[in-house]
Coordinates of C-alpha atoms in Angstrom, one line a residue:
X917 CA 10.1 -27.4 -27.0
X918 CA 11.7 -26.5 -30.2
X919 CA 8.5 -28.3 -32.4
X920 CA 5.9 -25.7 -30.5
X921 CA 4.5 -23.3 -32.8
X922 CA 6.1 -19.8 -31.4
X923 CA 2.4 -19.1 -30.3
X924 CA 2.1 -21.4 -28.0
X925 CA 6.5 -20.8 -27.1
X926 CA 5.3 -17.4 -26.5
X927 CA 2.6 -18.5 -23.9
X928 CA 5.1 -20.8 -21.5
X929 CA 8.1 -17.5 -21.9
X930 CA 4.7 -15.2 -20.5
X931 CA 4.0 -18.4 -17.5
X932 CA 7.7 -18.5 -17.0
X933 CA 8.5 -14.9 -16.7
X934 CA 10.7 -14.0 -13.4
X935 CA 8.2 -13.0 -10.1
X936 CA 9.9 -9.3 -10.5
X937 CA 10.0 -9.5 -13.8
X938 CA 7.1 -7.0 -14.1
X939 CA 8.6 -4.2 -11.6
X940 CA 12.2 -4.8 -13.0
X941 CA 14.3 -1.6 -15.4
X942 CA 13.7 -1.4 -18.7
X943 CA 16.6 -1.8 -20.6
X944 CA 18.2 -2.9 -17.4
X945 CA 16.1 -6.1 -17.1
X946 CA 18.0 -9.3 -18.8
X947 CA 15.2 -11.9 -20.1
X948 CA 17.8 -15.3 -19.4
X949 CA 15.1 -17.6 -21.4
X950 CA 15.8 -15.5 -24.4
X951 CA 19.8 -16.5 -24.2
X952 CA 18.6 -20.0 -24.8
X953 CA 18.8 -20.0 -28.7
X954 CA 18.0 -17.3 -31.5
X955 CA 14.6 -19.3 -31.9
X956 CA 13.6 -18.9 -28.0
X957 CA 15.2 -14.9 -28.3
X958 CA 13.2 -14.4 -31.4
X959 CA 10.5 -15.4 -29.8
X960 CA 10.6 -13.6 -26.8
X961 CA 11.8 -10.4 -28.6
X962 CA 8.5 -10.7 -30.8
X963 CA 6.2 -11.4 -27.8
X964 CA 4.6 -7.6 -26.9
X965 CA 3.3 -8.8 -23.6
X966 CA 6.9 -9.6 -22.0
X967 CA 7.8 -5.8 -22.6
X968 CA 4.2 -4.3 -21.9
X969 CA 5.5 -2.4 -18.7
X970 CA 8.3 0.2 -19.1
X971 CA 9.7 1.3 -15.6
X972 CA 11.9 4.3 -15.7
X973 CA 14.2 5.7 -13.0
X974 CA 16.4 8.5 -13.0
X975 CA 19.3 6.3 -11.1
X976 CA 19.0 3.2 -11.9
X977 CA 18.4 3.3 -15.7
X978 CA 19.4 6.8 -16.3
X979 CA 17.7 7.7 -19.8
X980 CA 21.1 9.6 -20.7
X981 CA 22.7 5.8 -20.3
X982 CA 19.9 4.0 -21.9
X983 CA 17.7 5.4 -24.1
X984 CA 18.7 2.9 -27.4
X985 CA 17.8 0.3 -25.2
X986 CA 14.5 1.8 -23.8
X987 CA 13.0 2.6 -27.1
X988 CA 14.0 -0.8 -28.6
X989 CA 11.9 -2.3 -25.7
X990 CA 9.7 0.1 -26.4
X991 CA 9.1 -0.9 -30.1
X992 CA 9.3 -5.0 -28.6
X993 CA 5.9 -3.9 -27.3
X994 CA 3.9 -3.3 -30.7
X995 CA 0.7 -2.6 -30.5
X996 CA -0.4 -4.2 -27.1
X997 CA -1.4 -1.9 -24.2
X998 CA 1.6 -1.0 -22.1
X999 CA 2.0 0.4 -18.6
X1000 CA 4.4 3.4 -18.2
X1001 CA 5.8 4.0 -14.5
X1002 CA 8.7 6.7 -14.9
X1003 CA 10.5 7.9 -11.4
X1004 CA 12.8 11.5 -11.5
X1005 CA 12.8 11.6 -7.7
X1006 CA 16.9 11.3 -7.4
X1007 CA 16.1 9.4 -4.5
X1008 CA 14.4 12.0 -3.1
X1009 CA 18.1 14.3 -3.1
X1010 CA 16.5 17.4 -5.1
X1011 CA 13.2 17.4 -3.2
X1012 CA 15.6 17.5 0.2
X1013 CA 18.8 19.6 -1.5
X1014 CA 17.0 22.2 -4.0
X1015 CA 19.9 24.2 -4.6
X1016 CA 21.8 21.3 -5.7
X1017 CA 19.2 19.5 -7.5
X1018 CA 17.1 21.8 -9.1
X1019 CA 13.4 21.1 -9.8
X1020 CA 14.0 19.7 -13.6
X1021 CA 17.5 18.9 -13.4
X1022 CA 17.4 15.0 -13.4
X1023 CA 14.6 15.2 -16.4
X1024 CA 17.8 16.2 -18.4
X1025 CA 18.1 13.7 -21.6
X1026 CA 14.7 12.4 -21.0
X1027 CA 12.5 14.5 -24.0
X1028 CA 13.2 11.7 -26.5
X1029 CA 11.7 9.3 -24.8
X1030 CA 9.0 10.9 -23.0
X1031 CA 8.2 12.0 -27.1
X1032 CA 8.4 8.6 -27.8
X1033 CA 5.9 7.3 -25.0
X1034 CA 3.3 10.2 -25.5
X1035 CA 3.2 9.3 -29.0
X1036 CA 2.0 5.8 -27.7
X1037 CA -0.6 7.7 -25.2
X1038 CA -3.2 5.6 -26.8
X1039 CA -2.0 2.7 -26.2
X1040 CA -1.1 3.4 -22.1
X1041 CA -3.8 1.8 -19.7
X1042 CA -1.7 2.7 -16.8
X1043 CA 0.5 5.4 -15.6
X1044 CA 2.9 6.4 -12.7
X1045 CA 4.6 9.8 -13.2
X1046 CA 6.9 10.9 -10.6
X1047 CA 8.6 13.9 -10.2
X1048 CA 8.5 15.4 -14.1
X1049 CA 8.7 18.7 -14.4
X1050 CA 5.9 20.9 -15.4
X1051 CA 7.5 21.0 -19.0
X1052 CA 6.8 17.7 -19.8
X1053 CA 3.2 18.1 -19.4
X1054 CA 3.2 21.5 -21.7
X1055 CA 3.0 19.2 -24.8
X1056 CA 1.5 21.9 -27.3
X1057 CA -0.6 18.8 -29.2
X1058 CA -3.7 16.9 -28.0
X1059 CA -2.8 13.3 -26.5
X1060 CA -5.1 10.7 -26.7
X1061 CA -5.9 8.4 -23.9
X1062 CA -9.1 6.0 -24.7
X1063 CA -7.4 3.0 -22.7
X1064 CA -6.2 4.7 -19.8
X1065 CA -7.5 3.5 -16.9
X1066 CA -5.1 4.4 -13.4
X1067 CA -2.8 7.7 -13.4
X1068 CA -0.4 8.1 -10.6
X1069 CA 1.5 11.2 -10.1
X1070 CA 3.8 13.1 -7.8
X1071 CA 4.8 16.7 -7.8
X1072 CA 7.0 19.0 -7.1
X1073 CA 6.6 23.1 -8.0
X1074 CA 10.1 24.7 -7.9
X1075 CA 9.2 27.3 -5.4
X1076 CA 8.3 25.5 -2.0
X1077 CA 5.8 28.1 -0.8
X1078 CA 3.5 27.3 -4.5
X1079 CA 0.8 25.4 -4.1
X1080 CA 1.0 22.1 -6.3
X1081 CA -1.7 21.6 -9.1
X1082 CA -1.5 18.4 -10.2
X1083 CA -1.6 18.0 -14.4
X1084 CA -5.0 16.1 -14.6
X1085 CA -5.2 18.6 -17.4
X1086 CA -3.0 16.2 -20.0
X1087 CA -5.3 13.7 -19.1
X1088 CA -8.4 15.7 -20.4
X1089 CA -8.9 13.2 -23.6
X1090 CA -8.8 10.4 -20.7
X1091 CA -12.6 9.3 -20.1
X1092 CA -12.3 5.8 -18.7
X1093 CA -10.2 6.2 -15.9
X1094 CA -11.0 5.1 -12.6
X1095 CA -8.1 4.9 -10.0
X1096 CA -6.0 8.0 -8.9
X1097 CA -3.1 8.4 -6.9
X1098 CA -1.3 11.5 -6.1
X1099 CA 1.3 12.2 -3.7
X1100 CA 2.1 15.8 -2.9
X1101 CA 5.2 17.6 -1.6
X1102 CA 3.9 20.9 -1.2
X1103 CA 0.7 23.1 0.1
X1104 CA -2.2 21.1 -2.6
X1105 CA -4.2 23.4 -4.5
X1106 CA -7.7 24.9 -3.7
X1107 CA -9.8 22.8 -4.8
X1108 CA -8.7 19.9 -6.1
X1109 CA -10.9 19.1 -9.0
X1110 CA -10.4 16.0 -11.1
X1111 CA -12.6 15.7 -14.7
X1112 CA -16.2 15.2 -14.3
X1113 CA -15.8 12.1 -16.4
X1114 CA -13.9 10.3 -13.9
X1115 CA -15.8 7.5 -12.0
X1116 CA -13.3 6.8 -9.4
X1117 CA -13.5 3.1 -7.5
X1118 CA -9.9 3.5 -6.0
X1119 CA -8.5 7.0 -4.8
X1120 CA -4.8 7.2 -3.1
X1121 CA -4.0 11.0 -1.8
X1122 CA -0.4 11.1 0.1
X1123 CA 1.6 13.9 1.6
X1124 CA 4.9 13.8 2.5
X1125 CA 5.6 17.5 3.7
X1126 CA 7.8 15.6 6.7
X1127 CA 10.7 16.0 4.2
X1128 CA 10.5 19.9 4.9
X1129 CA 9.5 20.4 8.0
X1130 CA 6.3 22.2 7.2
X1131 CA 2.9 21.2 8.9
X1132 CA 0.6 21.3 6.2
X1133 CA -2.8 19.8 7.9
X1134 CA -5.1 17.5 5.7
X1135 CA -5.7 19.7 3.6
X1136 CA -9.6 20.2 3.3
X1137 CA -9.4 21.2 -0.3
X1138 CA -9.1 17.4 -1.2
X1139 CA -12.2 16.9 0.4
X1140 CA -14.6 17.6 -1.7
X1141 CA -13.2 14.9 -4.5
X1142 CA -13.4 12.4 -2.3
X1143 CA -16.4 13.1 -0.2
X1144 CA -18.0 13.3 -4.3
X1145 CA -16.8 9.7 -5.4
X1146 CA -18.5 8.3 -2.0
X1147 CA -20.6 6.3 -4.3
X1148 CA -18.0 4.5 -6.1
X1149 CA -14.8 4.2 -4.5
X1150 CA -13.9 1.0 -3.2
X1151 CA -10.4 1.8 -2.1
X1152 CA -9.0 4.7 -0.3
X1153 CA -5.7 5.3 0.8
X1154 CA -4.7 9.1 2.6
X1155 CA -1.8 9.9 4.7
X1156 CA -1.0 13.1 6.0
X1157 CA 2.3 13.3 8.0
X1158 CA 0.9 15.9 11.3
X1159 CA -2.0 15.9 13.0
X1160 CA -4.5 18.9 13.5
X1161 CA -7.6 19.9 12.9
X1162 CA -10.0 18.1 11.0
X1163 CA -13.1 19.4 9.2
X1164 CA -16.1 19.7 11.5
X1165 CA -18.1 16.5 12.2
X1166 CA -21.2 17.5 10.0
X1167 CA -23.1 14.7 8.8
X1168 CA -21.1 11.5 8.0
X1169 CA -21.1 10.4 4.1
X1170 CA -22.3 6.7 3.2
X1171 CA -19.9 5.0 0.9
X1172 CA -21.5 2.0 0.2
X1173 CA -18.9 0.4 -2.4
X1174 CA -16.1 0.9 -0.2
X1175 CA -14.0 -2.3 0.5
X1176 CA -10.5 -1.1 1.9
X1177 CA -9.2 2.0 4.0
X1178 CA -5.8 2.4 4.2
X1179 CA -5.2 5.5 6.7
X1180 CA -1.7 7.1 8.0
X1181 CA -1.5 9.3 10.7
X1182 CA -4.3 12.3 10.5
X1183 CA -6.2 10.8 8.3
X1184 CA -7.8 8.4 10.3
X1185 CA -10.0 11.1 11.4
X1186 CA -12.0 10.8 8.5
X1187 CA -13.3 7.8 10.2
X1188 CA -15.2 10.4 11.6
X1189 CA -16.9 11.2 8.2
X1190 CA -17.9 8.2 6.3
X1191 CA -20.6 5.4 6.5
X1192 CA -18.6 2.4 5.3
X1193 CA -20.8 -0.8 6.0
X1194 CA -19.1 -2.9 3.6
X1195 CA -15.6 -2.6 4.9
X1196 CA -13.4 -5.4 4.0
X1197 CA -10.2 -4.8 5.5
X1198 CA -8.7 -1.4 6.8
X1199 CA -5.6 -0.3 7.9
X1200 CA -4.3 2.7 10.1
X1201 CA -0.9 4.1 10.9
X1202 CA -0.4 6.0 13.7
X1203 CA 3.0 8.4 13.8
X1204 CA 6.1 7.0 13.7
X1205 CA 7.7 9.7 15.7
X1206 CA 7.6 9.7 19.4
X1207 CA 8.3 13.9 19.9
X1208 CA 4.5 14.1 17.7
X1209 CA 1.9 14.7 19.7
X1210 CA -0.8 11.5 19.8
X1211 CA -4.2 12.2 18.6
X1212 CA -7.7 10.3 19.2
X1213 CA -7.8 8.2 16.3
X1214 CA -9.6 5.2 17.8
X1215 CA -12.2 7.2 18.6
X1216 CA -12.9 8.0 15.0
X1217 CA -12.5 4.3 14.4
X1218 CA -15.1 3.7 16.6
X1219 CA -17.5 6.2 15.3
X1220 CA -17.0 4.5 12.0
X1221 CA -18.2 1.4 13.7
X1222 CA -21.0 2.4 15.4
X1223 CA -22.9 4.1 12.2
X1224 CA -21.6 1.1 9.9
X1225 CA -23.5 -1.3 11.6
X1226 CA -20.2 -2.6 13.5
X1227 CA -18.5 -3.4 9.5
X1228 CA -20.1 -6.6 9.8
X1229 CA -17.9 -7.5 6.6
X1230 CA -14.3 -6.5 8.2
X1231 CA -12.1 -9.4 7.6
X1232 CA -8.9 -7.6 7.5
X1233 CA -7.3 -5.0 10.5
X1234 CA -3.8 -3.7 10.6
X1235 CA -3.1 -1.2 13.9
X1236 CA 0.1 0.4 13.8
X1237 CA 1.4 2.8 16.8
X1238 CA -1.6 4.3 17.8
X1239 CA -0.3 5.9 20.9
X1240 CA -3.7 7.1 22.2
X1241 CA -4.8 3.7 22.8
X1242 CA -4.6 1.8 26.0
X1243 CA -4.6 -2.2 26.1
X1244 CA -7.8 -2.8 27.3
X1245 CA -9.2 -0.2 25.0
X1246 CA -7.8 -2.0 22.3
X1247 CA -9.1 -5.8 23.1
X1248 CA -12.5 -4.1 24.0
X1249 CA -12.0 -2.8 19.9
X1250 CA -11.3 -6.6 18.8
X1251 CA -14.3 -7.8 20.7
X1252 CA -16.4 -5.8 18.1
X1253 CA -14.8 -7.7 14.9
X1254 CA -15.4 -11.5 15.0
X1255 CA -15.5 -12.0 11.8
X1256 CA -11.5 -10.8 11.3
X1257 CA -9.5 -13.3 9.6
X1258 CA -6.1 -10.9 9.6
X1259 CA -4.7 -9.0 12.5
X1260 CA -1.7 -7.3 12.5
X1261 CA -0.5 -5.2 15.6
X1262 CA 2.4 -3.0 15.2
X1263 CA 4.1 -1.8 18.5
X1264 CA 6.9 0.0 17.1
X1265 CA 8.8 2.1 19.7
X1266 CA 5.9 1.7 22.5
X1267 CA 6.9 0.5 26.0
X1268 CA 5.6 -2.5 26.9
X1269 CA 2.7 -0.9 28.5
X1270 CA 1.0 0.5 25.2
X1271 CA 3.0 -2.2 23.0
X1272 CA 0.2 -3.5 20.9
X1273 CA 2.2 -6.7 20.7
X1274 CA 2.5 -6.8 24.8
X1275 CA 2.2 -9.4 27.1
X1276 CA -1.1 -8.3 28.1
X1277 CA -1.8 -8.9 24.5
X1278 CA -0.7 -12.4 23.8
X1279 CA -2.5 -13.7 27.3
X1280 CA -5.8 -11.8 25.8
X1281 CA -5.7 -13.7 22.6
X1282 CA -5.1 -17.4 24.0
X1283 CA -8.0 -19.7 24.2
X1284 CA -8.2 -21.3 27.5
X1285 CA -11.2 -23.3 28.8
X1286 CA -13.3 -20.2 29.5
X1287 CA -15.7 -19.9 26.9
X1288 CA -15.1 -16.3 27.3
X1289 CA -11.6 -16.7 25.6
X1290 CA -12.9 -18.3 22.8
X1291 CA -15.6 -15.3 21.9
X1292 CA -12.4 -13.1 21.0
X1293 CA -11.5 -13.5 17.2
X1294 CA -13.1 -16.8 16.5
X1295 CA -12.0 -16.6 13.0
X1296 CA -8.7 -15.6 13.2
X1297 CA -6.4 -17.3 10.8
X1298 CA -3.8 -15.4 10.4
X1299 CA -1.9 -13.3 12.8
X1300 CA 0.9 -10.5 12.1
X1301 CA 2.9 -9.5 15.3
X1302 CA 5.5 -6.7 14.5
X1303 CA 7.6 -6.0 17.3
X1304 CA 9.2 -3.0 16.0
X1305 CA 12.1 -0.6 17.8
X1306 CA 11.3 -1.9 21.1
X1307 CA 12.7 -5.7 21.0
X1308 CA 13.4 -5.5 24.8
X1309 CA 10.2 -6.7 25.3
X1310 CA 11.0 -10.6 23.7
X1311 CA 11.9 -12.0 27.6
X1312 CA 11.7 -15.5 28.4
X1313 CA 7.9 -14.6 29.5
X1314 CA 7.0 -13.4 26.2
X1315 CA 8.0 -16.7 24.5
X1316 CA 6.6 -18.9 26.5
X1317 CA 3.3 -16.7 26.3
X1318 CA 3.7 -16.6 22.5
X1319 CA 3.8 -20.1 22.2
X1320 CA 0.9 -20.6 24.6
X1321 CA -1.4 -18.7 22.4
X1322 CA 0.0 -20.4 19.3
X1323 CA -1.0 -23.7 21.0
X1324 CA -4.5 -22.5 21.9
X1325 CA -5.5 -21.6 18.3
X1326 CA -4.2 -24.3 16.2
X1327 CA -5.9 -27.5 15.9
X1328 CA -6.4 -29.5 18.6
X1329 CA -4.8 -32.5 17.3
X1330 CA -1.7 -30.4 16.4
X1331 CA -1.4 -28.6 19.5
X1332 CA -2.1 -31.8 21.6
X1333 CA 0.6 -33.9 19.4
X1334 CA 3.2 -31.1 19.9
X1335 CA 3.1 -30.3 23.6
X1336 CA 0.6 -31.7 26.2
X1337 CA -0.8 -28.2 27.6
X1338 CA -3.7 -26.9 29.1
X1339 CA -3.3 -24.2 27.0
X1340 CA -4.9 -26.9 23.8
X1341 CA -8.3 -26.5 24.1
X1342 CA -11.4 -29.3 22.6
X1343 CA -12.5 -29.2 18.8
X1344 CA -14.9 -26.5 18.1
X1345 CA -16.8 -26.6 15.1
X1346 CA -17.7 -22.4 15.1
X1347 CA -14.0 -21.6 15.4
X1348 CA -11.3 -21.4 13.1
X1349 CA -7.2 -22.3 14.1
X1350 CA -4.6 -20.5 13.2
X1351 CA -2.3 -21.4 9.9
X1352 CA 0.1 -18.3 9.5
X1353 CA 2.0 -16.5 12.0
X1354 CA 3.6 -13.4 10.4
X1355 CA 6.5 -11.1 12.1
X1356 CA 9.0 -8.7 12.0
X1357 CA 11.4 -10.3 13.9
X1358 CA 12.7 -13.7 13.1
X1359 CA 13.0 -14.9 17.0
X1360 CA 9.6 -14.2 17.4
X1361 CA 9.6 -17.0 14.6
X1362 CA 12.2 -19.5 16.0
X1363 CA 10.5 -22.8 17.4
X1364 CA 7.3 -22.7 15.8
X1365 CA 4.4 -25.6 16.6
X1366 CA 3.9 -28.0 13.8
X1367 CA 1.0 -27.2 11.5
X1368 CA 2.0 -23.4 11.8
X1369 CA 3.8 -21.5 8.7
X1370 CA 5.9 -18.7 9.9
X1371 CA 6.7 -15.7 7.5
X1372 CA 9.4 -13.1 8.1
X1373 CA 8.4 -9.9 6.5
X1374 CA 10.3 -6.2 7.1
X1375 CA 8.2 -3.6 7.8
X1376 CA 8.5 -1.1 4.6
X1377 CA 8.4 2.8 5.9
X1378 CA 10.5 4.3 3.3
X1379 CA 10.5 8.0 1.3
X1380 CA 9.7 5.7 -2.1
X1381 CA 7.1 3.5 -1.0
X1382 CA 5.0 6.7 0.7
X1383 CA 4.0 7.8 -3.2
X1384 CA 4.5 4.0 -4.8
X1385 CA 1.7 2.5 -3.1

C-alpha cells in the first residue's frame, strides 16, 4: 500500500469508505483510514469525492460549534460536484413550541456558511434544505445552478395561518433539474407552480399538518404540477395526514413513465386519477391513528387496476393499515398481481380480524396440493410480515401456521429435508420459492427453515423521515 501512486490510494479510501459514511455530520464525521499515517491523511484530505456531501443539522453539528471545521471540509471538496443537505428543524421543537423557538431562531450563526455554500451553487447537483428561513433565500445576487439536478425543501412561514410558498424562485438559473421534493407545514400556496424548464421524472409532495392539529385536505392546488409532469414522472411520493374530499373523478390521466407510487393516507385516492400501466412497485399507508375515520382506498387501488391493464409490470406491493379492507377483499386484491415478487403487509394496531398479517392470511398464502393454492403469488420471493402494535396475535397457532406457509414456498428439497409435511408440495417449474422472510418482530423470525434468510427491520414512522424521504 504505501508504493501505490495516491491515484490509485485515493480509489481503495473511496471503495473503503464506511456504509454511513455518505449520510454522516460534516465536521462531525471522523475518516479512521486517514489516522493511518500523514501519507494515507494526505491523501484522503486531498481526495474531493470523500467530502462531496455536506450534511448539516442544527443539533447535532450546530454551525455555532463547527463552522471551522465545516468549511475546511468544505474547501477538501475542490472543485468536484457536491451534495448540500442542511436540517434547522430543532427536532421539530420550534415547528411544535413557536413561542419558544421562533421561526429563524436555530438559523442563528449559520450566514457564513450558507455564504460560503451559495458561493459554490454551481457546483451543487443536489440539495435538501430544511427548515431555513425565508432570509436565506433573499440573496440580493443571481446564483448559478447549471449542475443541479434534485432540490428538496421544507418550510415553515412564521405565521401558522400563511400559506407556504416554497422558494423555487432561487432556483430560477436551475434548468436541469428533474426530481422535487417538498414537505409542507402549513396551508400550500395556490397554485403551486414550479419553472417551466423543469422536466420532472421523480416528484415527492408531503404534509405533515398532524403536528398542529389542523386538517388541511390534499390540497388541490398541487394538482395541477403533478397531473402536468404525467408524461415524465417515474416516481411519485404524496402523503397527506386526513382524509377528505378528493377532486372529482373526471377523466383519469395516463402516466406512462411512471415506475413507483408511494402513497400515505389520502393520497391514495389519486389512484382514482391516473393511468399507470407500467407500475413497478407501489406502496400505500393507510392512518396510523385508530380515532381517524377509515376511507375507501382500495377502491381507488382498484380503479387504478382496472384502467392500467391490471399493472401487468407490478413486482413490488407494500399495504399498510388500510382499515377499510376486509381479508377476503384483500386476497381477492393479490389474486390480480402474479407477477409480485415483494409483499409486505402491515397490520399495525388491527385486531386479528382486519390484521393484514392474520391467520386467515398465512393459511391463504400456503401452497397445498390444490392447484388453486399455487395460482396465488407464484412469484413471490420475498415476503415482509410486520406485525405492528397488535403482537397478541403471535399464539401458538400463528407459528405453527407461519412455518407451514414458509414450508410450502421454499424448495421442495429444502422443505422436505427440514420437516416431512404435507404442507411441502412437488417441484414446479412456473413457480418461484421463497428466499427472504422480512419482519418487524424478531419471534416472528425465531426457528426459521433452512434455505430461508430472515431480516429484522423496524418499522420507521418518525416526524424526520416524513420530509427525508
Amino acid at each position: 500500500m504505501s508504493r501505490l501512486p495516491s491515484e490509485l490510494l485515493s480509489e481503495v479510501f473511496l471503495q473503503a469508505l464506511p456504509n454511513n459514511w455518505s449520510s454522516a455530520l460534516a465536521g462531525r464525521r471522523p475518516l479512521y483510514l486517514a489516522q493511518v499515517c500523514s501519507r494515507w491523511r494526505d491523501v484522503a484530505h486531498q481526495t474531493p469525492q470523500i467530502w462531496s456531501t455536506i450534511i448539516i443539522n442544527d443539533e447535532r453539528n450546530p454551525p455555532a460549534e463547527c463552522e471551522a471545521d465545516i468549511l475546511q471540509e468544505l474547501a477538501r471538496t475542490g472543485v468536484t460536484p457536491i451534495t448540500i443537505i442542511i436540517d434547522m428543524a430543532n427536532d421539530g421543537e420550534h415547528l411544535i413550541y413557536p413561542v419558544i423557538w421562533p421561526p429563524g431562531s436555530v438559523w442563528k450563526d449559520t450566514e457564513r456558511i450558507w455564504d460560503a455554500l451559495c458561493a459554490q451553487s454551481h457546483r451543487w447537483t443536489a440539495c435538501s434544505l430544511y427548515f431555513l428561513p425565508p432570509s436565506a433565500f433573499a440573496i440580493d445576487r443571481r446564483l448559478s445552478f447549471p449542475h443541479l439536478r434534485h432540490i428538496g425543501l421544507a418550510m415553515n412561514p412564521p405565521n401558522p395561518d400563511m400559506s407556504s410558498a416554497p422558494p423555487l424562485h432561487f432556483f430560477a438559473d436551475a434548468l436541469g433539474v428533474d426530481s422535487l421534493q417538498l414537505h409542507y407545514c402549513r396551508k400550500p400556496p395556490s397554485p403551486l407552480v414550479i419553472p417551466s424548464a423543469w422536466t420532472l421524472t421523480a416528484l415527492s409532495i408531503t404534509f405533515n399538518d398532524v403536528i398542529f392539529q389542523r386538517a388541511f385536505l390534499l390540497c388541490r392546488s398541487c394538482m395541477p404540477v403533478i397531473m402536468s409532469s404525467s408524461r415524465t414522472l417515474r416516481l411519485l411520493r404524496l402523503s397527506n395526514e386526513f382524509f377528505g374530499n378528493f377532486p372529482p373523478e373526471n377523466e383519469p390521466v395516463h402516466f406512462p413513465a411512471l415506475e413507483y407510487l408511494h402513497l400515505e393516507h389520502a393520497s391514495i385516492h389519486i389512484c382514482r386519477l391516473i393511468i399507470a400501466p407500467n407500475l413497478k412497485g407501489i406502496s400505500m399507508h393507510g392512518r396510523s391513528v385508530s380515532t381517524e375515520i377509515p376511507g375507501d382506498e382500495i377502491t381507488g387501488f382498484e380503479m387504478l387496476l382496472d384502467r392500467s391493464s391490471g399493472c401487468p409490470s407490478l413486482q413490488h406491493l407494500e399495504i399498510h393499515v388500510l382499515r377499510a379492507v376486509s381479508l377476503t377483499r384483500l386476497l381477492i386484491l393479490l389474486e390480480r398481481l402474479p407477477r409480485l415478487t415483494y409483499l409486505r403487509l402491515c397490520g399495525g394496531f388491527l385486531s386479528e380480524r382486519e390484521h393484514h398479517a392474520s391467520r386467515a392470511v398465512l393459511r391463504a398464502l400456503t401452497r397445498t396440493a390444490n392447484p388453486a393454492s399455487r395460482r396465488l403469488l407464484p412469484n413471490l420471493t420475498r415476503l415482509h410480515l410486520d406485525i405492528g402494535q397488535n403482537t397478541a396475535i403471535l399464539t401458538e397457532e400463528y407459528m405453527v401456521l407461519l412455518r407451514e406457509l414458509l414450508l410450502s414456498r421454499l424448495q421442495p428439497t429444502t422443505a422436505t429435508t427440514a420437516t416431512a409435511t404435507p404442507c411441502a408440495v412437488e417441484a414446479d417449474s412456473a413457480l418461484a420459492y421463497l428466499r427472504e422472510l422480512i419482519s418487524d418482530n424478531s419471534e416472528v423470525l425465531d426457528d426459521l427453515p433452512p434455505g430461508l434468510l430472515g431480516y429484522f427491520q423496524t418499522p420507521t414512522d418518525s416526524y424526520g423521515d416524513t420530509y427525508k424521504h
